Amino acid sequence: MKKLMLILVMSCFGAGCANWPEASNQALNQTSVERAPKEEMKGRVQHVVLIWFKSDVSEQYIKKVTDETKQLTHIPGVITVNAGQAIPSDRPMVDDSFDLGVTMTFDSVADMKAYVNHPEHKAFLKRYIMGKVEKLSIFDFQ
């Protein structure tokens, strides 16, 4: 009975993923990624923010927020800040629906938490983000 269940589960899994390897390999071959040496990234914390602004927010405002976001590097603990608009893509697995993407690098989780609670970060959110966004997603990883 256990063997039969295992065969059924594996068959269902295999059928559901039949086109996955080909499609994903094609997509991955469309782009090349340069990677930093592992020693450079060891211990680094990445903070990724994707923002979808409300429909009444102008492109000019989004550009202003993008520029102001790049100025947050002076807050203690912040190593790098990158900000920009989504790159349009015809690849089905790419979500290019967001208006502004931000990546920040910190040396530690403690540095990232200190940044999140820093008065200048809170003032930035109040001035440029709160009340202006439809959706906001944050991804933190190390």
mmCIF file of N, CA and C in Angstrom, residues 43-122:
data_model
loop_
_atom_site.group_PDB
_atom_site.id
_atom_site.type_symbol
_atom_site.label_atom_id
_atom_site.label_comp_id
_atom_site.label_asym_id
_atom_site.label_seq_id
_atom_site.Cartn_x
_atom_site.Cartn_y
_atom_site.Cartn_z
ATOM 1 N N GLY A 43 27.526 37.058 5.566
ATOM 2 C CA GLY A 43 27.026 37.837 6.679
ATOM 3 C C GLY A 43 26.223 39.055 6.288
ATOM 4 N N ARG A 44 26.204 39.406 5.026
ATOM 5 C CA ARG A 44 25.456 40.581 4.593
ATOM 6 C C ARG A 44 23.959 40.305 4.625
ATOM 7 N N VAL A 45 23.204 41.312 4.995
ATOM 8 C CA VAL A 45 21.743 41.216 5.057
ATOM 9 C C VAL A 45 21.167 42.078 3.939
ATOM 10 N N GLN A 46 20.263 41.510 3.178
ATOM 11 C CA GLN A 46 19.601 42.223 2.086
ATOM 12 C C GLN A 46 18.169 42.547 2.497
ATOM 13 N N HIS A 47 17.773 43.765 2.257
ATOM 14 C CA HIS A 47 16.425 44.261 2.569
ATOM 15 C C HIS A 47 15.847 44.722 1.233
ATOM 16 N N VAL A 48 14.814 44.035 0.762
ATOM 17 C CA VAL A 48 14.218 44.325 -0.543
ATOM 18 C C VAL A 48 12.797 44.824 -0.324
ATOM 19 N N VAL A 49 12.473 45.953 -0.920
ATOM 20 C CA VAL A 49 11.136 46.543 -0.792
ATOM 21 C C VAL A 49 10.583 46.769 -2.197
ATOM 22 N N LEU A 50 9.376 46.272 -2.440
ATOM 23 C CA LEU A 50 8.676 46.519 -3.699
ATOM 24 C C LEU A 50 7.428 47.323 -3.382
ATOM 25 N N ILE A 51 7.229 48.402 -4.131
ATOM 26 C CA ILE A 51 6.121 49.321 -3.848
ATOM 27 C C ILE A 51 5.245 49.481 -5.084
ATOM 28 N N TRP A 52 3.950 49.357 -4.867
ATOM 29 C CA TRP A 52 2.939 49.652 -5.868
ATOM 30 C C TRP A 52 2.212 50.900 -5.371
ATOM 31 N N PHE A 53 2.422 52.023 -6.036
ATOM 32 C CA PHE A 53 1.767 53.262 -5.625
ATOM 33 C C PHE A 53 0.310 53.279 -6.086
ATOM 34 N N LYS A 54 -0.487 54.090 -5.410
ATOM 35 C CA LYS A 54 -1.882 54.273 -5.820
ATOM 36 C C LYS A 54 -1.910 54.882 -7.223
ATOM 37 N N SER A 55 -3.003 54.656 -7.930
ATOM 38 C CA SER A 55 -3.099 55.076 -9.336
ATOM 39 C C SER A 55 -3.022 56.590 -9.528
ATOM 40 N N ASP A 56 -3.330 57.360 -8.498
ATOM 41 C CA ASP A 56 -3.284 58.821 -8.649
ATOM 42 C C ASP A 56 -1.897 59.419 -8.376
ATOM 43 N N VAL A 57 -0.924 58.579 -8.066
ATOM 44 C CA VAL A 57 0.441 59.055 -7.815
ATOM 45 C C VAL A 57 1.153 59.217 -9.161
ATOM 46 N N SER A 58 1.747 60.375 -9.386
ATOM 47 C CA SER A 58 2.374 60.689 -10.675
ATOM 48 C C SER A 58 3.753 60.036 -10.830
ATOM 49 N N GLU A 59 4.170 59.910 -12.080
ATOM 50 C CA GLU A 59 5.515 59.412 -12.386
ATOM 51 C C GLU A 59 6.568 60.352 -11.796
ATOM 52 N N GLN A 60 6.275 61.630 -11.801
ATOM 53 C CA GLN A 60 7.189 62.633 -11.244
ATOM 54 C C GLN A 60 7.386 62.391 -9.737
ATOM 55 N N TYR A 61 6.304 62.071 -9.038
ATOM 56 C CA TYR A 61 6.392 61.790 -7.604
ATOM 57 C C TYR A 61 7.226 60.530 -7.368
ATOM 58 N N ILE A 62 6.992 59.499 -8.175
ATOM 59 C CA ILE A 62 7.744 58.248 -8.029
ATOM 60 C C ILE A 62 9.231 58.509 -8.258
ATOM 61 N N LYS A 63 9.563 59.349 -9.233
ATOM 62 C CA LYS A 63 10.966 59.710 -9.481
ATOM 63 C C LYS A 63 11.551 60.433 -8.269
ATOM 64 N N LYS A 64 10.790 61.332 -7.670
ATOM 65 C CA LYS A 64 11.240 62.054 -6.469
ATOM 66 C C LYS A 64 11.510 61.075 -5.324
ATOM 67 N N VAL A 65 10.586 60.133 -5.110
ATOM 68 C CA VAL A 65 10.761 59.135 -4.043
ATOM 69 C C VAL A 65 11.989 58.271 -4.334
ATOM 70 N N THR A 66 12.181 57.910 -5.594
ATOM 71 C CA THR A 66 13.353 57.119 -5.980
ATOM 72 C C THR A 66 14.633 57.865 -5.615
ATOM 73 N N ASP A 67 14.707 59.124 -5.977
ATOM 74 C CA ASP A 67 15.894 59.936 -5.674
ATOM 75 C C ASP A 67 16.101 60.099 -4.168
ATOM 76 N N GLU A 68 15.034 60.359 -3.441
ATOM 77 C CA GLU A 68 15.127 60.532 -1.987
ATOM 78 C C GLU A 68 15.526 59.225 -1.296
ATOM 79 N N THR A 69 15.062 58.105 -1.821
ATOM 80 C CA THR A 69 15.413 56.799 -1.251
ATOM 81 C C THR A 69 16.920 56.586 -1.308
ATOM 82 N N LYS A 70 17.524 56.981 -2.396
ATOM 83 C CA LYS A 70 18.971 56.802 -2.572
ATOM 84 C C LYS A 70 19.780 57.629 -1.578
ATOM 85 N N GLN A 71 19.156 58.611 -0.951
ATOM 86 C CA GLN A 71 19.841 59.461 0.028
ATOM 87 C C GLN A 71 19.869 58.844 1.428
ATOM 88 N N LEU A 72 19.228 57.694 1.603
ATOM 89 C CA LEU A 72 19.158 57.074 2.930
ATOM 90 C C LEU A 72 20.465 56.400 3.351
ATOM 91 N N THR A 73 21.483 56.452 2.519
ATOM 92 C CA THR A 73 22.758 55.808 2.854
ATOM 93 C C THR A 73 23.459 56.445 4.050
ATOM 94 N N HIS A 74 23.088 57.645 4.411
ATOM 95 C CA HIS A 74 23.751 58.309 5.546
ATOM 96 C C HIS A 74 23.259 57.786 6.899
ATOM 97 N N ILE A 75 22.181 57.012 6.906
ATOM 98 C CA ILE A 75 21.680 56.463 8.171
ATOM 99 C C ILE A 75 22.634 55.362 8.629
ATOM 100 N N PRO A 76 23.049 55.378 9.890
ATOM 101 C CA PRO A 76 24.011 54.388 10.385
ATOM 102 C C PRO A 76 23.559 52.949 10.115
ATOM 103 N N GLY A 77 24.514 52.133 9.666
ATOM 104 C CA GLY A 77 24.253 50.720 9.408
ATOM 105 C C GLY A 77 23.960 50.408 7.953
ATOM 106 N N VAL A 78 23.547 51.409 7.187
ATOM 107 C CA VAL A 78 23.234 51.195 5.772
ATOM 108 C C VAL A 78 24.540 51.175 4.980
ATOM 109 N N ILE A 79 24.760 50.095 4.233
ATOM 110 C CA ILE A 79 25.965 49.989 3.410
ATOM 111 C C ILE A 79 25.677 50.449 1.986
ATOM 112 N N THR A 80 24.615 49.916 1.395
ATOM 113 C CA THR A 80 24.243 50.318 0.036
ATOM 114 C C THR A 80 22.736 50.500 -0.070
ATOM 115 N N VAL A 81 22.340 51.368 -0.996
ATOM 116 C CA VAL A 81 20.927 51.558 -1.344
ATOM 117 C C VAL A 81 20.849 51.634 -2.864
ATOM 118 N N ASN A 82 19.987 50.832 -3.439
ATOM 119 C CA ASN A 82 19.678 50.908 -4.865
ATOM 120 C C ASN A 82 18.176 51.061 -4.991
ATOM 121 N N ALA A 83 17.735 51.920 -5.884
ATOM 122 C CA ALA A 83 16.300 52.128 -6.083
ATOM 123 C C ALA A 83 16.042 52.403 -7.552
ATOM 124 N N GLY A 84 14.932 51.860 -8.051
ATOM 125 C CA GLY A 84 14.578 52.101 -9.440
ATOM 126 C C GLY A 84 13.223 51.516 -9.780
ATOM 127 N N GLN A 85 12.781 51.828 -10.983
ATOM 128 C CA GLN A 85 11.490 51.339 -11.446
ATOM 129 C C GLN A 85 11.658 49.964 -12.079
ATOM 130 N N ALA A 86 10.561 49.217 -12.137
ATOM 131 C CA ALA A 86 10.577 47.874 -12.707
ATOM 132 C C ALA A 86 10.996 47.922 -14.171
ATOM 133 N N ILE A 87 11.722 46.916 -14.591
ATOM 134 C CA ILE A 87 12.103 46.770 -15.990
ATOM 135 C C ILE A 87 11.025 45.930 -16.665
ATOM 136 N N PRO A 88 10.369 46.466 -17.686
ATOM 137 C CA PRO A 88 9.330 45.680 -18.369
ATOM 138 C C PRO A 88 9.916 44.384 -18.928
ATOM 139 N N SER A 89 9.151 43.303 -18.801
ATOM 140 C CA SER A 89 9.627 41.997 -19.241
ATOM 141 C C SER A 89 8.503 41.222 -19.908
ATOM 142 N N ASP A 90 8.871 40.416 -20.897
ATOM 143 C CA ASP A 90 7.898 39.527 -21.514
ATOM 144 C C ASP A 90 8.049 38.100 -20.993
ATOM 145 N N ARG A 91 8.950 37.911 -20.017
ATOM 146 C CA ARG A 91 9.114 36.586 -19.410
ATOM 147 C C ARG A 91 7.985 36.363 -18.414
ATOM 148 N N PRO A 92 7.274 35.242 -18.523
ATOM 149 C CA PRO A 92 6.082 35.026 -17.692
ATOM 150 C C PRO A 92 6.349 34.958 -16.188
ATOM 151 N N MET A 93 7.556 34.577 -15.769
ATOM 152 C CA MET A 93 7.798 34.460 -14.330
ATOM 153 C C MET A 93 8.287 35.752 -13.694
ATOM 154 N N VAL A 94 8.467 36.795 -14.488
ATOM 155 C CA VAL A 94 8.929 38.084 -13.970
ATOM 156 C C VAL A 94 7.728 38.956 -13.626
ATOM 157 N N ASP A 95 7.682 39.399 -12.375
ATOM 158 C CA ASP A 95 6.631 40.327 -11.947
ATOM 159 C C ASP A 95 7.182 41.740 -12.102
ATOM 160 N N ASP A 96 6.751 42.407 -13.145
ATOM 161 C CA ASP A 96 7.205 43.772 -13.392
ATOM 162 C C ASP A 96 6.093 44.784 -13.121
ATOM 163 N N SER A 97 5.169 44.400 -12.253
ATOM 164 C CA SER A 97 4.005 45.248 -11.990
ATOM 165 C C SER A 97 4.249 46.324 -10.929
ATOM 166 N N PHE A 98 5.350 46.243 -10.194
ATOM 167 C CA PHE A 98 5.603 47.221 -9.137
ATOM 168 C C PHE A 98 6.106 48.534 -9.729
ATOM 169 N N ASP A 99 5.952 49.604 -8.968
ATOM 170 C CA ASP A 99 6.371 50.936 -9.417
ATOM 171 C C ASP A 99 7.786 51.301 -8.984
ATOM 172 N N LEU A 100 8.185 50.829 -7.807
ATOM 173 C CA LEU A 100 9.507 51.160 -7.271
ATOM 174 C C LEU A 100 10.066 49.958 -6.529
ATOM 175 N N GLY A 101 11.294 49.610 -6.857
ATOM 176 C CA GLY A 101 12.003 48.552 -6.150
ATOM 177 C C GLY A 101 13.195 49.143 -5.428
ATOM 178 N N VAL A 102 13.422 48.684 -4.200
ATOM 179 C CA VAL A 102 14.532 49.181 -3.388
ATOM 180 C C VAL A 102 15.280 47.986 -2.821
ATOM 181 N N THR A 103 16.601 48.006 -2.921
ATOM 182 C CA THR A 103 17.420 47.018 -2.227
ATOM 183 C C THR A 103 18.397 47.767 -1.334
ATOM 184 N N MET A 104 18.561 47.247 -0.130
ATOM 185 C CA MET A 104 19.491 47.843 0.825
ATOM 186 C C MET A 104 20.349 46.722 1.402
ATOM 187 N N THR A 105 21.588 47.043 1.695
ATOM 188 C CA THR A 105 22.509 46.077 2.270
ATOM 189 C C THR A 105 22.954 46.556 3.645
ATOM 190 N N PHE A 106 22.984 45.601 4.578
ATOM 191 C CA PHE A 106 23.431 45.855 5.954
ATOM 192 C C PHE A 106 24.438 44.773 6.332
ATOM 193 N N ASP A 107 25.281 45.057 7.312
ATOM 194 C CA ASP A 107 26.227 44.053 7.795
ATOM 195 C C ASP A 107 25.570 43.005 8.676
ATOM 196 N N SER A 108 24.457 43.357 9.317
ATOM 197 C CA SER A 108 23.836 42.419 10.255
ATOM 198 C C SER A 108 22.337 42.681 10.369
ATOM 199 N N VAL A 109 21.646 41.707 10.922
ATOM 200 C CA VAL A 109 20.215 41.858 11.194
ATOM 201 C C VAL A 109 20.014 42.996 12.195
ATOM 202 N N ALA A 110 20.920 43.103 13.168
ATOM 203 C CA ALA A 110 20.819 44.182 14.164
ATOM 204 C C ALA A 110 20.908 45.554 13.492
ATOM 205 N N ASP A 111 21.811 45.699 12.515
ATOM 206 C CA ASP A 111 21.915 46.971 11.788
ATOM 207 C C ASP A 111 20.629 47.272 11.024
ATOM 208 N N MET A 112 20.039 46.229 10.409
ATOM 209 C CA MET A 112 18.797 46.430 9.666
ATOM 210 C C MET A 112 17.667 46.843 10.609
ATOM 211 N N LYS A 113 17.584 46.185 11.757
ATOM 212 C CA LYS A 113 16.535 46.532 12.728
ATOM 213 C C LYS A 113 16.721 47.956 13.250
ATOM 214 N N ALA A 114 17.968 48.359 13.461
ATOM 215 C CA ALA A 114 18.233 49.729 13.914
ATOM 216 C C ALA A 114 17.794 50.729 12.843
ATOM 217 N N TYR A 115 18.040 50.405 11.582
ATOM 218 C CA TYR A 115 17.608 51.273 10.479
ATOM 219 C C TYR A 115 16.086 51.401 10.447
ATOM 220 N N VAL A 116 15.400 50.275 10.562
ATOM 221 C CA VAL A 116 13.929 50.271 10.511
ATOM 222 C C VAL A 116 13.349 51.175 11.594
ATOM 223 N N ASN A 117 13.992 51.224 12.745
ATOM 224 C CA ASN A 117 13.499 52.031 13.863
ATOM 225 C C ASN A 117 14.114 53.435 13.931
ATOM 226 N N HIS A 118 15.005 53.757 13.015
ATOM 227 C CA HIS A 118 15.681 55.054 13.023
ATOM 228 C C HIS A 118 14.676 56.172 12.728
ATOM 229 N N PRO A 119 14.752 57.286 13.465
ATOM 230 C CA PRO A 119 13.809 58.396 13.265
ATOM 231 C C PRO A 119 13.770 58.933 11.829
ATOM 232 N N GLU A 120 14.919 58.966 11.153
ATOM 233 C CA GLU A 120 14.925 59.468 9.770
ATOM 234 C C GLU A 120 14.203 58.517 8.820
ATOM 235 N N HIS A 121 14.328 57.218 9.060
ATOM 236 C CA HIS A 121 13.594 56.239 8.242
ATOM 237 C C HIS A 121 12.096 56.392 8.472
ATOM 238 N N LYS A 122 11.712 56.528 9.719
ATOM 239 C CA LYS A 122 10.285 56.701 10.039
ATOM 240 C C LYS A 122 9.736 57.989 9.423
#
